[in-house]
XYZ file of C-alpha atoms in Angstrom:
753
model
C 0.042 0.125 0.033
C 1.123 3.545 -0.899
C 0.403 6.601 1.424
C 1.020 10.302 0.862
C 1.779 12.214 3.850
C 1.767 16.125 3.846
C 3.176 18.068 6.822
C 2.791 21.813 7.033
C 4.150 24.415 9.226
C 7.864 25.681 9.783
C 9.089 22.469 8.418
C 11.692 23.442 5.867
C 15.194 24.311 6.553
C 14.782 22.770 10.143
C 16.181 19.235 9.168
C 12.733 17.757 8.679
C 13.582 15.826 5.472
C 16.802 14.019 7.101
C 14.484 13.424 10.102
C 12.001 11.665 7.972
C 14.581 9.673 6.319
C 16.041 8.283 9.550
C 12.535 7.630 10.880
C 11.711 5.678 7.583
C 14.923 3.617 8.119
C 13.810 2.780 11.682
C 10.353 1.696 10.421
C 11.900 -0.147 7.598
C 9.595 1.495 4.898
C 10.418 2.548 1.436
C 9.633 5.771 -0.299
C 10.563 9.318 -0.850
C 10.552 12.625 0.928
C 10.947 16.134 -0.585
C 9.947 19.780 0.099
C 7.134 21.416 -1.992
C 5.270 24.665 -1.982
C 3.015 23.188 0.890
C 5.740 21.946 3.309
C 7.063 18.399 3.358
C 5.633 15.555 1.187
C 6.263 11.962 1.959
C 5.381 9.107 -0.346
C 5.722 5.740 1.531
C 5.085 1.997 1.118
C 4.099 -0.364 3.869
C 1.165 -2.017 5.661
C -1.547 0.359 7.261
C -0.388 -0.429 10.805
C 3.284 0.309 9.966
C 2.640 3.410 8.246
C 0.342 4.673 11.051
C 3.149 4.218 13.508
C 5.637 5.918 11.084
C 3.035 8.853 10.636
C 2.464 9.286 14.308
C 6.267 9.421 15.017
C 6.708 12.132 12.288
C 3.969 14.381 13.631
C 4.430 13.886 17.409
C 8.126 14.096 17.767
C 9.531 16.521 14.991
C 12.946 18.045 15.095
C 13.384 20.780 17.874
C 13.175 23.878 15.816
C 10.285 22.544 13.618
C 6.618 23.857 14.257
C 4.059 21.431 12.854
C 0.852 23.381 12.118
C -0.994 20.775 10.119
C -0.691 17.408 8.649
C -2.685 14.779 6.544
C -2.412 11.293 5.283
C -4.099 9.553 2.433
C -3.858 6.241 0.621
C -2.867 6.810 -3.258
C -2.410 4.665 -6.231
C 0.218 2.085 -5.728
C 3.776 3.237 -6.424
C 7.088 1.076 -5.979
C 10.293 2.147 -4.450
C 13.463 0.248 -4.029
C 14.542 2.291 -0.897
C 13.808 5.272 0.946
C 15.469 8.710 -0.418
C 15.296 12.256 -0.361
C 14.473 13.692 -3.715
C 14.805 17.176 -4.940
C 11.916 19.608 -4.285
C 9.191 19.830 -6.964
C 7.293 23.084 -6.803
C 3.859 22.575 -8.548
C 2.080 25.657 -7.433
C 2.328 28.767 -5.293
C 3.830 28.671 -1.823
C 1.581 27.663 1.013
C 4.045 26.904 3.972
C 5.463 28.693 6.778
C 8.787 30.402 6.157
C 11.896 29.690 8.112
C 13.520 32.212 10.463
C 17.037 32.454 11.393
C 18.308 29.998 14.140
C 21.002 30.513 16.640
C 24.182 28.533 16.669
C 23.550 25.158 18.064
C 25.999 23.387 20.742
C 27.397 20.908 18.168
C 28.495 23.679 15.649
C 29.737 25.787 18.619
C 31.993 22.735 19.777
C 33.470 22.187 16.208
C 33.964 25.884 15.751
C 36.440 25.992 18.789
C 37.986 22.525 18.505
C 41.538 22.929 17.204
C 41.612 19.714 15.178
C 38.336 20.020 13.563
C 38.271 21.041 10.056
C 35.775 23.909 10.738
C 37.961 25.470 13.524
C 37.568 29.081 13.432
C 35.104 28.946 10.349
C 32.736 31.722 11.283
C 29.837 30.402 9.108
C 29.590 26.865 10.599
C 25.930 25.564 10.505
C 24.012 22.394 10.278
C 20.342 21.413 9.638
C 19.433 22.705 13.094
C 21.066 26.195 13.123
C 22.227 29.223 10.958
C 20.703 31.862 8.844
C 17.480 31.237 6.918
C 15.161 34.073 6.320
C 18.081 36.534 6.194
C 19.571 34.597 3.108
C 16.558 33.220 1.465
C 15.355 34.370 -2.034
C 12.565 32.078 -2.534
C 10.976 28.645 -1.233
C 10.863 25.739 -1.201
C 13.971 25.983 1.117
C 16.893 24.673 -1.108
C 20.397 25.849 -1.323
C 19.567 27.103 -4.868
C 16.949 29.368 -3.553
C 19.481 31.025 -1.025
C 22.415 33.052 -1.223
C 24.618 30.123 -0.729
C 23.762 29.085 -4.208
C 27.069 30.533 -5.543
C 29.112 28.541 -3.098
C 29.644 24.944 -4.397
C 30.193 22.448 -1.665
C 33.690 20.719 -1.769
C 33.808 16.778 -1.900
C 33.987 16.607 1.941
C 30.736 18.870 2.424
C 29.127 16.951 -0.156
C 29.861 13.701 1.479
C 28.382 15.110 4.789
C 25.331 16.336 2.776
C 24.712 12.962 1.455
C 25.315 10.933 4.666
C 22.230 9.951 6.571
C 24.205 9.607 9.726
C 25.756 13.068 9.526
C 24.213 16.181 11.312
C 24.600 18.053 7.907
C 22.589 15.502 6.050
C 20.726 17.746 3.485
C 21.923 20.771 5.352
C 21.239 23.582 2.687
C 23.717 26.083 4.344
C 26.555 23.557 4.625
C 29.940 25.044 3.879
C 33.521 25.028 5.119
C 36.788 27.047 5.000
C 37.512 25.142 1.629
C 34.433 26.009 -0.165
C 32.555 28.725 1.908
C 32.267 32.307 2.670
C 35.282 34.710 3.015
C 35.967 37.268 5.624
C 37.977 40.469 5.099
C 39.139 43.044 7.633
C 39.588 46.789 6.285
C 39.946 50.172 7.656
C 37.480 53.010 7.172
C 39.105 53.951 3.849
C 38.457 50.453 2.481
C 41.970 49.235 2.673
C 42.114 45.584 3.470
C 44.278 44.506 6.457
C 43.648 40.817 6.961
C 41.809 37.970 5.516
C 42.781 34.972 7.730
C 39.866 34.151 10.074
C 41.996 33.471 13.257
C 44.243 36.413 12.573
C 41.143 38.642 11.939
C 39.464 37.837 15.139
C 42.640 38.318 17.158
C 43.190 41.733 15.425
C 39.609 42.882 16.100
C 39.849 41.918 19.762
C 42.968 43.967 20.034
C 41.354 46.769 18.330
C 38.314 46.759 20.444
C 40.597 46.606 23.577
C 42.440 49.637 22.285
C 38.997 51.625 22.008
C 38.343 51.481 18.454
C 34.811 50.969 16.777
C 34.295 47.995 14.450
C 31.536 47.522 11.987
C 30.880 43.832 11.845
C 28.842 42.346 9.008
C 26.823 39.395 10.976
C 24.554 36.966 9.258
C 21.555 39.357 9.311
C 23.261 42.699 8.977
C 25.972 44.905 10.424
C 26.581 45.544 14.098
C 28.539 48.423 15.553
C 30.895 46.910 18.335
C 33.307 48.602 20.786
C 34.531 47.741 24.294
C 31.582 47.878 26.936
C 34.046 48.699 29.489
C 35.643 51.745 27.882
C 33.617 54.962 28.575
C 35.582 57.050 25.864
C 34.767 54.320 23.133
C 31.098 54.242 24.119
C 30.794 57.926 24.024
C 32.574 58.174 20.763
C 30.105 55.733 19.284
C 27.190 57.776 20.791
C 28.461 60.912 19.102
C 29.222 59.310 15.658
C 25.970 57.500 15.567
C 24.054 60.473 16.810
C 22.483 58.466 19.706
C 23.073 60.489 22.716
C 21.123 58.397 25.463
C 19.322 55.370 23.961
C 20.738 52.243 25.623
C 23.131 49.956 23.841
C 22.906 46.370 23.736
C 25.635 44.209 25.295
C 27.027 41.005 24.142
C 28.496 38.552 26.549
C 30.616 35.721 25.771
C 28.666 33.139 27.658
C 25.857 32.697 30.112
C 28.315 31.964 32.849
C 30.066 35.223 32.272
C 26.872 37.031 32.452
C 25.777 35.363 35.626
C 28.828 36.256 37.185
C 27.909 39.979 36.887
C 24.266 40.066 37.294
C 21.239 37.954 38.570
C 19.010 36.542 35.914
C 15.838 34.662 36.298
C 14.948 31.166 34.885
C 12.657 32.768 32.097
C 15.546 35.087 31.103
C 18.016 32.288 30.880
C 15.653 30.187 28.785
C 15.133 33.242 26.408
C 18.978 34.014 26.289
C 19.533 30.332 25.018
C 16.510 29.883 22.797
C 16.857 29.300 19.138
C 15.748 33.080 18.616
C 18.373 34.255 20.920
C 17.069 37.905 21.308
C 18.215 40.771 23.390
C 16.792 40.283 26.796
C 16.387 43.452 29.224
C 17.421 42.400 32.689
C 17.716 44.321 35.979
C 21.050 46.025 36.547
C 20.347 46.200 40.343
C 23.208 44.652 42.167
C 25.535 44.617 39.180
C 29.088 43.580 40.087
C 31.012 43.700 36.717
C 33.287 46.284 34.947
C 30.684 47.644 32.474
C 30.544 51.407 32.321
C 26.982 51.186 33.309
C 25.694 54.804 33.082
C 27.513 55.206 29.693
C 25.662 52.223 28.223
C 22.157 52.794 29.781
C 21.979 56.496 30.837
C 19.624 56.933 33.712
C 18.463 53.296 33.684
C 18.926 50.455 35.983
C 18.491 47.648 33.362
C 20.595 46.246 30.449
C 19.793 44.716 27.245
C 22.012 41.709 27.071
C 22.413 38.935 24.576
C 24.681 35.798 23.802
C 26.356 34.867 20.567
C 23.818 33.617 18.039
C 26.213 33.178 15.151
C 29.653 31.469 14.677
C 31.091 34.859 13.685
C 29.860 36.348 17.123
C 30.975 33.221 19.025
C 34.594 33.768 17.553
C 34.578 37.399 18.268
C 33.606 36.749 21.958
C 36.012 33.946 22.314
C 38.875 36.402 21.499
C 37.612 39.519 23.301
C 36.177 37.643 26.317
C 34.934 40.930 27.825
C 31.436 42.364 27.125
C 31.071 44.115 23.887
C 28.614 46.959 22.759
C 26.743 45.226 19.680
C 24.218 47.745 18.346
C 22.515 47.903 14.862
C 24.819 49.066 12.074
C 23.125 52.172 11.061
C 22.854 55.934 11.593
C 20.074 56.419 14.309
C 16.614 56.091 12.679
C 17.754 54.285 9.467
C 17.409 50.629 8.904
C 20.142 48.140 9.660
C 22.650 48.021 6.776
C 23.445 44.589 5.081
C 25.910 45.047 2.168
C 29.471 46.110 1.931
C 28.936 49.280 -0.218
C 26.324 50.924 1.898
C 28.263 50.196 5.064
C 31.520 51.559 3.773
C 29.565 54.605 2.384
C 27.140 55.256 5.293
C 29.215 54.062 8.325
C 32.645 55.567 7.330
C 32.219 58.370 9.713
C 31.028 55.971 12.498
C 33.325 52.867 12.526
C 37.260 52.888 12.588
C 37.280 49.343 11.101
C 35.139 47.018 8.940
C 34.803 43.259 9.059
C 33.034 42.193 5.814
C 32.101 38.888 4.380
C 30.882 37.864 0.968
C 27.598 36.221 1.600
C 24.808 38.461 0.512
C 21.859 39.147 2.837
C 18.567 39.445 1.280
C 16.372 40.192 4.289
C 18.248 42.319 6.823
C 17.047 42.164 10.491
C 17.627 43.855 13.735
C 18.090 41.833 16.868
C 14.752 41.047 18.715
C 14.232 42.524 22.054
C 12.176 41.020 25.014
C 11.591 41.771 28.653
C 9.978 39.795 31.572
C 8.012 41.681 34.330
C 9.869 41.405 37.632
C 6.934 39.891 39.780
C 5.138 37.694 37.462
C 7.790 37.157 34.600
C 5.002 38.161 31.868
C 6.948 38.197 28.715
C 6.691 41.415 26.727
C 8.109 41.713 23.163
C 9.643 45.085 22.589
C 10.858 44.448 19.048
C 10.246 41.334 16.837
C 12.686 40.674 14.185
C 15.478 38.226 13.821
C 14.457 34.748 15.003
C 10.627 35.332 14.918
C 10.134 37.009 11.528
C 8.542 36.418 9.055
C 5.908 33.981 10.541
C 3.046 34.518 12.703
C 2.404 31.683 15.183
C -0.943 32.452 16.641
C -4.450 31.509 15.771
C -5.421 32.250 12.127
C -8.574 34.014 10.806
C -10.759 32.187 8.458
C -10.543 33.874 5.026
C -10.365 32.877 1.398
C -9.218 36.310 0.184
C -5.749 37.480 -0.130
C -5.097 40.238 2.401
C -2.221 42.600 2.874
C -2.155 45.042 5.769
C 0.373 47.923 5.771
C 0.423 48.778 9.403
C 0.931 52.221 10.988
C 3.767 54.928 10.650
C 5.999 54.170 13.553
C 7.509 50.689 14.131
C 6.374 49.704 10.696
C 5.636 46.097 9.860
C 3.584 44.524 7.149
C 1.211 41.630 7.287
C 0.261 39.241 4.530
C -2.342 36.387 4.289
C -2.006 34.983 0.849
C -2.757 31.188 1.634
C -3.159 29.067 4.795
C -0.596 30.840 6.816
C -0.263 34.410 7.829
C 3.330 36.341 7.452
C 4.358 39.249 9.515
C 7.472 41.145 8.499
C 10.392 41.799 10.562
C 10.517 45.313 12.367
C 11.209 47.977 9.724
C 11.180 51.273 11.638
C 9.913 54.773 11.338
C 8.629 55.555 7.892
C 9.608 59.323 8.153
C 13.179 58.140 7.463
C 13.824 57.802 3.557
C 15.765 54.565 3.927
C 13.057 52.941 6.181
C 10.419 53.755 3.621
C 12.277 52.099 0.902
C 12.716 49.092 3.202
C 8.984 49.111 3.665
C 8.324 49.345 -0.167
C 10.934 46.692 -0.792
C 9.182 44.323 1.730
C 5.926 44.612 0.110
C 7.561 43.680 -3.219
C 9.384 40.782 -1.601
C 6.163 39.283 -0.315
C 4.242 39.812 -3.685
C 7.311 38.233 -5.450
C 7.827 35.301 -3.056
C 4.114 34.214 -2.968
C 3.567 34.998 -6.614
C 0.250 36.970 -5.995
C -0.923 40.339 -5.309
C -3.340 40.971 -2.535
C -7.042 41.160 -3.285
C -7.729 43.396 -0.277
C -5.365 46.184 1.044
C -5.664 47.617 4.518
C -4.203 50.813 5.755
C -4.394 52.984 8.872
C -7.141 55.734 9.134
C -4.519 58.512 9.516
C -4.476 60.300 6.075
C -0.779 61.629 6.667
C 0.837 58.122 7.582
C 3.087 57.283 4.530
C 2.027 53.691 4.819
C -1.557 55.014 4.253
C -0.753 57.257 1.270
C 1.621 54.468 -0.308
C -1.286 51.937 0.063
C -3.807 54.221 -1.686
C -1.327 54.387 -4.595
C -1.129 50.591 -4.769
C -4.920 50.378 -4.706
C -4.996 52.422 -8.130
C -1.912 50.532 -9.460
C -3.245 47.012 -8.590
C -6.990 47.746 -8.894
C -7.824 46.060 -5.690
C -10.484 46.774 -2.833
C -9.121 48.602 0.101
C -10.448 49.559 3.687
C -9.116 51.971 6.422
C -8.831 50.539 9.868
C -8.800 53.033 12.876
C -5.407 52.731 14.848
C -6.692 51.710 18.320
C -9.325 49.221 16.978
C -6.353 47.699 15.232
C -4.442 47.311 18.543
C -7.474 45.853 20.238
C -8.127 43.347 17.197
C -4.571 42.269 17.507
C -5.084 40.888 21.054
C -8.462 39.434 20.224
C -6.864 37.627 17.198
C -3.925 36.326 19.321
C -6.244 34.906 21.884
C -8.823 33.654 19.409
C -11.634 35.795 21.196
C -13.593 37.035 18.096
C -16.055 34.316 18.278
C -16.569 33.804 21.938
C -20.086 35.077 23.263
C -18.200 36.808 26.470
C -17.951 40.450 26.034
C -14.435 41.925 26.339
C -13.121 45.258 27.531
C -10.351 46.593 25.296
C -7.809 48.895 27.057
C -5.710 50.671 24.311
C -3.212 53.112 25.492
C -0.367 54.661 23.375
C 1.115 57.798 22.231
C -0.786 58.746 19.048
C -3.272 57.632 16.650
C -5.976 59.425 14.483
C -9.227 58.953 16.070
C -12.842 58.625 14.514
C -13.675 62.055 15.748
C -10.501 63.697 13.980
C -8.710 64.116 17.520
C -5.727 62.315 18.525
C -6.472 59.203 20.445
C -4.214 57.364 22.802
C -6.421 56.444 26.122
C -9.250 54.362 24.890
C -11.630 51.839 26.214
C -13.482 49.757 23.884
C -16.178 46.929 24.209
C -16.306 44.059 22.045
C -19.121 41.604 21.725
C -20.758 39.584 18.871
C -18.717 41.090 15.948
C -19.280 44.706 17.230
C -16.452 47.038 18.534
C -17.448 50.352 20.145
C -15.589 52.949 22.040
C -17.165 53.365 25.504
C -14.988 56.014 27.159
C -11.505 57.657 27.161
C -9.179 59.874 28.934
C -10.132 63.447 29.322
C -9.130 65.371 26.282
C -6.339 67.937 26.536
C -4.612 70.118 23.912
C -2.329 68.590 21.336
C 0.412 71.081 20.698
C 3.149 71.467 17.906
C 2.350 68.435 16.153
C 5.001 65.648 16.345
C 7.179 68.004 18.554
C 4.856 67.208 21.420
C 6.058 63.445 21.510
C 9.742 64.640 21.552
C 9.261 67.283 24.404
C 7.569 66.032 27.438
C 7.275 69.533 28.925
C 4.892 70.472 26.145
C 2.520 67.650 27.619
C 3.022 69.124 30.981
C 2.122 72.641 29.533
C -1.001 71.321 28.026
C -2.181 69.650 31.135
C -0.866 72.489 33.577
C -3.000 73.034 36.595
C -3.240 76.239 38.851
C -0.051 77.153 40.638
C 2.360 75.511 37.957
C 3.432 79.082 36.385
C 6.914 79.134 38.178
C 7.403 75.524 37.199
C 6.618 76.080 33.555
C 8.698 79.236 33.360
C 11.642 77.371 34.515
C 11.256 75.053 31.570
C 10.572 77.759 28.773
C 12.202 80.857 28.099
C 9.628 83.705 28.110
C 9.267 84.199 24.362
C 8.735 80.489 23.838
C 6.227 80.267 26.776
C 4.206 83.243 25.215
C 4.018 81.399 22.078
C 2.670 78.170 23.363
C 0.146 80.049 25.457
C -1.062 81.719 22.441
C -1.231 78.455 20.616
C -3.161 76.952 23.604
C -5.852 79.638 23.243
C -6.198 79.081 19.431
C -5.806 75.363 19.538
C -8.683 73.084 18.463
C -6.991 69.640 18.307
C -7.154 67.567 21.314
C -5.727 64.313 22.611
C -6.579 61.496 25.109
C -3.091 60.110 24.892
C -1.765 58.061 27.906
C 1.638 58.148 26.386
C 1.685 61.970 26.603
C 0.296 61.796 30.031
C 3.492 59.713 31.078
C 5.486 62.463 29.439
C 3.673 65.177 31.504
C 4.294 63.332 34.726
C 7.973 62.936 33.953
C 8.443 66.594 33.097
C 6.283 67.490 36.309
C 8.703 65.344 38.501
C 11.810 66.618 36.895
C 12.794 63.408 35.241
C 12.703 64.424 31.537
C 11.828 67.416 29.524
C 13.048 66.283 26.056
C 13.016 62.813 24.680
C 16.185 61.796 22.875
C 14.667 58.550 21.853
C 11.225 57.279 21.606
C 9.608 56.687 25.164
C 12.630 57.884 27.018
C 10.397 59.690 29.508
C 8.168 56.619 30.475
C 11.295 54.412 30.613
C 13.195 56.697 32.906
C 10.077 56.796 35.180
C 9.768 52.968 35.275
C 13.494 52.905 36.755
C 12.533 54.441 39.898
C 10.480 51.568 40.992
C 12.482 48.416 42.150
C 9.535 46.793 43.894
C 6.244 47.824 45.073
C 3.465 46.802 47.586
C -0.058 47.404 46.460
C -1.175 47.854 50.030
C 0.987 51.085 50.269
C -0.331 52.398 46.953
C -3.017 55.174 46.663
C -4.865 56.318 43.668
C -4.942 59.879 42.543
C -8.420 59.882 40.656
C -11.644 58.292 40.602
C -13.946 58.047 37.578
C -16.968 60.544 37.743
C -20.575 59.933 36.730
C -19.718 61.006 33.078
C -17.402 58.049 32.650
C -14.397 59.911 31.248
C -11.002 59.475 33.039
C -10.209 62.654 34.649
C -6.753 63.281 33.275
C -6.580 66.635 34.886
C -7.316 65.312 38.403
C -4.359 63.036 38.021
C -1.883 65.971 37.186
C -3.451 68.166 39.830
C -3.046 65.625 42.573
C 0.493 64.592 41.529
C 1.371 68.290 41.664
C 0.052 68.434 45.178
C 2.265 65.424 46.046
C 5.295 67.296 44.741
C 4.614 70.180 46.763
C 4.255 67.957 49.940
C 7.750 66.586 49.339
C 6.587 63.055 48.368
C 9.520 61.022 47.028
C 9.384 60.495 43.169
C 9.363 56.731 43.347
C 6.143 56.803 45.504
C 4.430 59.219 43.241
C 5.394 57.139 40.199
C 4.225 53.958 41.942
C 0.934 55.727 42.907
C 0.564 57.069 39.362
C 0.823 53.386 37.853
C -1.569 52.131 40.578
C -3.886 54.864 39.496
C -3.956 53.789 36.036
C -4.534 50.246 37.020
C -7.309 50.853 39.214
C -8.998 53.024 36.868
C -9.260 50.161 34.346
C -11.055 47.809 36.931
C -13.247 50.707 37.856
C -14.402 50.714 34.119
C -14.705 47.018 33.980
C -16.826 46.872 37.003
C -19.140 49.774 35.671
C -19.423 47.778 32.441
C -19.699 44.398 34.218
C -17.000 42.971 32.242
C -14.702 40.248 33.453
C -12.376 39.758 30.372
C -9.853 42.531 29.652
C -7.467 42.951 26.716
C -4.584 45.356 26.753
C -2.490 46.812 23.867
C -0.465 49.695 22.978
C 2.969 50.810 23.611
C 2.106 51.831 27.259
C 1.759 48.188 28.035
C 5.445 47.736 27.614
C 5.793 49.180 31.138
C 6.571 45.980 33.208
C 5.357 47.431 36.463
C 2.053 48.357 35.172
C 1.706 45.003 33.712
C 2.575 43.306 37.017
C -0.059 45.646 38.953
C -2.697 44.613 36.445
C -2.191 40.964 36.881
C -1.805 41.351 40.718
C -5.054 43.254 41.117
C -7.087 41.194 38.578
C -5.811 37.712 39.155
C -8.792 36.484 41.054
C -11.798 38.111 39.576
C -10.711 38.840 35.909
C -9.393 37.099 32.761
C -6.529 39.412 31.333
C -5.129 39.148 27.759
C -1.968 40.701 26.431
C -0.036 40.572 23.265
C 2.020 37.421 23.458
C 3.498 36.675 19.961
C 3.846 40.033 19.031
C 4.798 43.515 20.654
C 1.996 45.759 22.320
C 3.444 48.800 20.480
C 2.743 49.847 16.910
C 4.459 46.739 15.489
C 1.115 44.930 15.961
C -1.017 47.490 13.932
C -0.688 45.335 10.516
C -1.915 42.244 12.256
C -4.625 44.030 14.108
C -5.834 45.628 10.742
C -5.997 42.295 9.142
C -7.694 40.578 12.157
C -10.260 43.422 12.221
C -11.121 43.141 8.526
C -11.681 39.559 8.586
C -13.736 39.347 11.785
C -15.676 42.771 11.697
C -15.516 44.574 8.308
C -15.829 41.437 6.149
C -18.662 39.953 8.411
C-alpha cells in the first residue's frame, strides 16, 4: 500500500527531511521525501499498521526547531520504491507553507568551531540542519540551497559527503559549507584598505582593536553590528557621538551565560530566552550589578541592561577572543534601517566605524536583533521588538478567509502583514517611515512578499490617519493594482491584535479593550491614545476615554514632555513652567493653547507630562525615554502602600486633569518621586478595573505601547488575578508593530462580516 503524507508549518530548513529519512529507516519502509510549496511531502510504502506508526512519530516528535501546524495522510495509487530516499524539491504551485526564520548557533556547531583539530575550526559560518541563517539569506522557497544566497558557493567533496550521509548532522543541510568552499572574511579600515583575511588572525586583530578603544562595523549573518568595548567610557561616548544616539541604551554582547551570571542576577525565564533558538536581546535588571561595565554610559539613567549571547559563529569567535562584554548595536545611523551590504556600510558608516569586518555572503532580508523583557513579579513576557529569529512567521490562531489580504500597518515601528494562503506572514520590524531609507525598506518588503508568493493581494488595509506614509503608499497601490481597500482605525487595530492572538472574536463573552499609546488618528478627528472599547458579537465600540487635552506643536509634542505638561498644567504651575521655557517660547505656546482646536486623550503623553512634572525628563532623545526613565524608579512595590490619584466621575470619562493636579500637590508635599510614580501606575491600573466593574466585564484585553511598562503589567495581573481574565499581546509587541496584524484581524472578523 502507498500513502502520501503532507506536513505543513515551519518544516523547511529545520532538518525535517533528514528526520523523515532516519525515521523511515527505523520503521523499515520505502518511499521518498521532498519539500514542495506546501511543506514536506512523503510518499511511502508499507502496511497500514506500520505506516500509521511512522506517521505518528513524524508528527508528534518532530525536530526541535520545527513547528508542525497541520498534517494529513491519504492512501494513493500504488507506487514502487527500492529504498527510502530524499529527492529534489518539486514546486507545482504557489507557496503555502510557513517560512523559516534564522536560528542561533547550536551546541554541536559551537563545539566544532572552537575545536583545534576540527576542519571547521575558526570557520565563522559553521551551520547544520538545526542552526544558522535562513530568512536572512533566502530568496524564494521551497527551502533549497539554490533558493538561498549560498547557491554560488559550491560544496567541496567533504561537505558533499556530509550532505549525502544519513548519519551526519549535516545530511541535506542547505547552508553547509567549510573553509575550503565557503564564505570569506575581510578586515579593512575606514578607507576600504584591506588589513587581513585569515579568520583566526582577523578575530585576534579585532579583539585587540576593541581593547584599544576602536569601533568596528561587523557584518553578521543578518546585517551589520557596531561594536566597541563595553568597559571603555571613551569608546562608548565616541560611538554615541558618531551614531547620533546621545542616550538610548546600547545592547551588550556577553561571551557566555556563565560570564553574564557572574555579573548580574537573571531569572529562569530570562535564561531560557537567552539560550533559545531565537536568541533575542533580553532586558534584565542591573540592580546589584558587580562587573566592569560602564553602566551609566551604556544605559544612561536606567537600572536595566539589554544583553544577549552569541547567536552566530562569527559572534562566537569574536567573543572567544575579546572575552569581555562588547557593545553590539545595529549598524546604521540612528533612525535608518540596519545596513546589510558592504558598499552601503562603507559609505554610510565610514564616519562611525574605524574598521570594518566584511564577508561575501549576500543578505536578502536584513533584520535587527529582537528585544524582549520579563516583568519582575510575574515574569510576563513582553516583546519590545520582533525581528530576527521570529520573522517572518505569525504563530498564533489564524482567522478564516479565502481572500488574499495585505495590511500595511502604521507609521512608527512599521511592519507588514500578508495572508495569501493558509498561513499569515508578519514582516520583521522595519522602523519609522519618516526616514527615507526605512520607507524604501518598507516598499521593498511589500515587493518581496508579492514576489515570494507570486500573488498580489485582493484586499489592502491601511491606517485611518491620512498623513501616514503607509496609508498614502497603500492608496497608490490600490490604484496601481485595482484592488479593494479599507481603512482601520489605529486603536481598533491594536484591540483586534489581542482579540486575534487569543482567538476571542467568536466567543460570546464581552471583552473590555484597554488601548493606551502615544498617538493615533481617532474617528472624531482628534488624537486618541487613552481608549476603552467593548467588543461583543462582531461589534467593537468605544465606550470611554481619558479626558481630552490640547495637542500642541504636532510631532514635537512627542519629543518634548514639557509640552505635555504645559497642555495639562493646573493652577499654581506658572513658576515651574517658566523654568522649563524661556519667556518668548512660553508666550508663543500660551497663544497656541488659546487658539488650539486639536485634542488628545493620549496616555503616552500623560506619562510624558508626569515625567516633566517630576523633573525626570523634559526632552526625549529617543522614543519613550520619559516613560522608561520613570519606570526605573521602582525596584519593587506593595499594592497595600499605593494610593490612587483619581476616581471616575459619573460622566465615565477618565479625569486626566485630576491626576496631574494631585501629583502636583504630592510634589509640593515633598513626596518622593518613586512613591508618586508607583501611585501613578496604581492609579492607571485601578481606573481600568473601575471601568470593568461599571461595564460588568470580566475579560480585559490590553494593547498599545504603554503596556510595555513592566510594573504596570505586574500591577494589573496582581489586582485582577482572582476576578478577571486578562489578555496581553504574546507573539507580537504591544506597540505599533502589531498594527498590521490588528488591521488584518479587524477586517476578517468585523468589516468582512
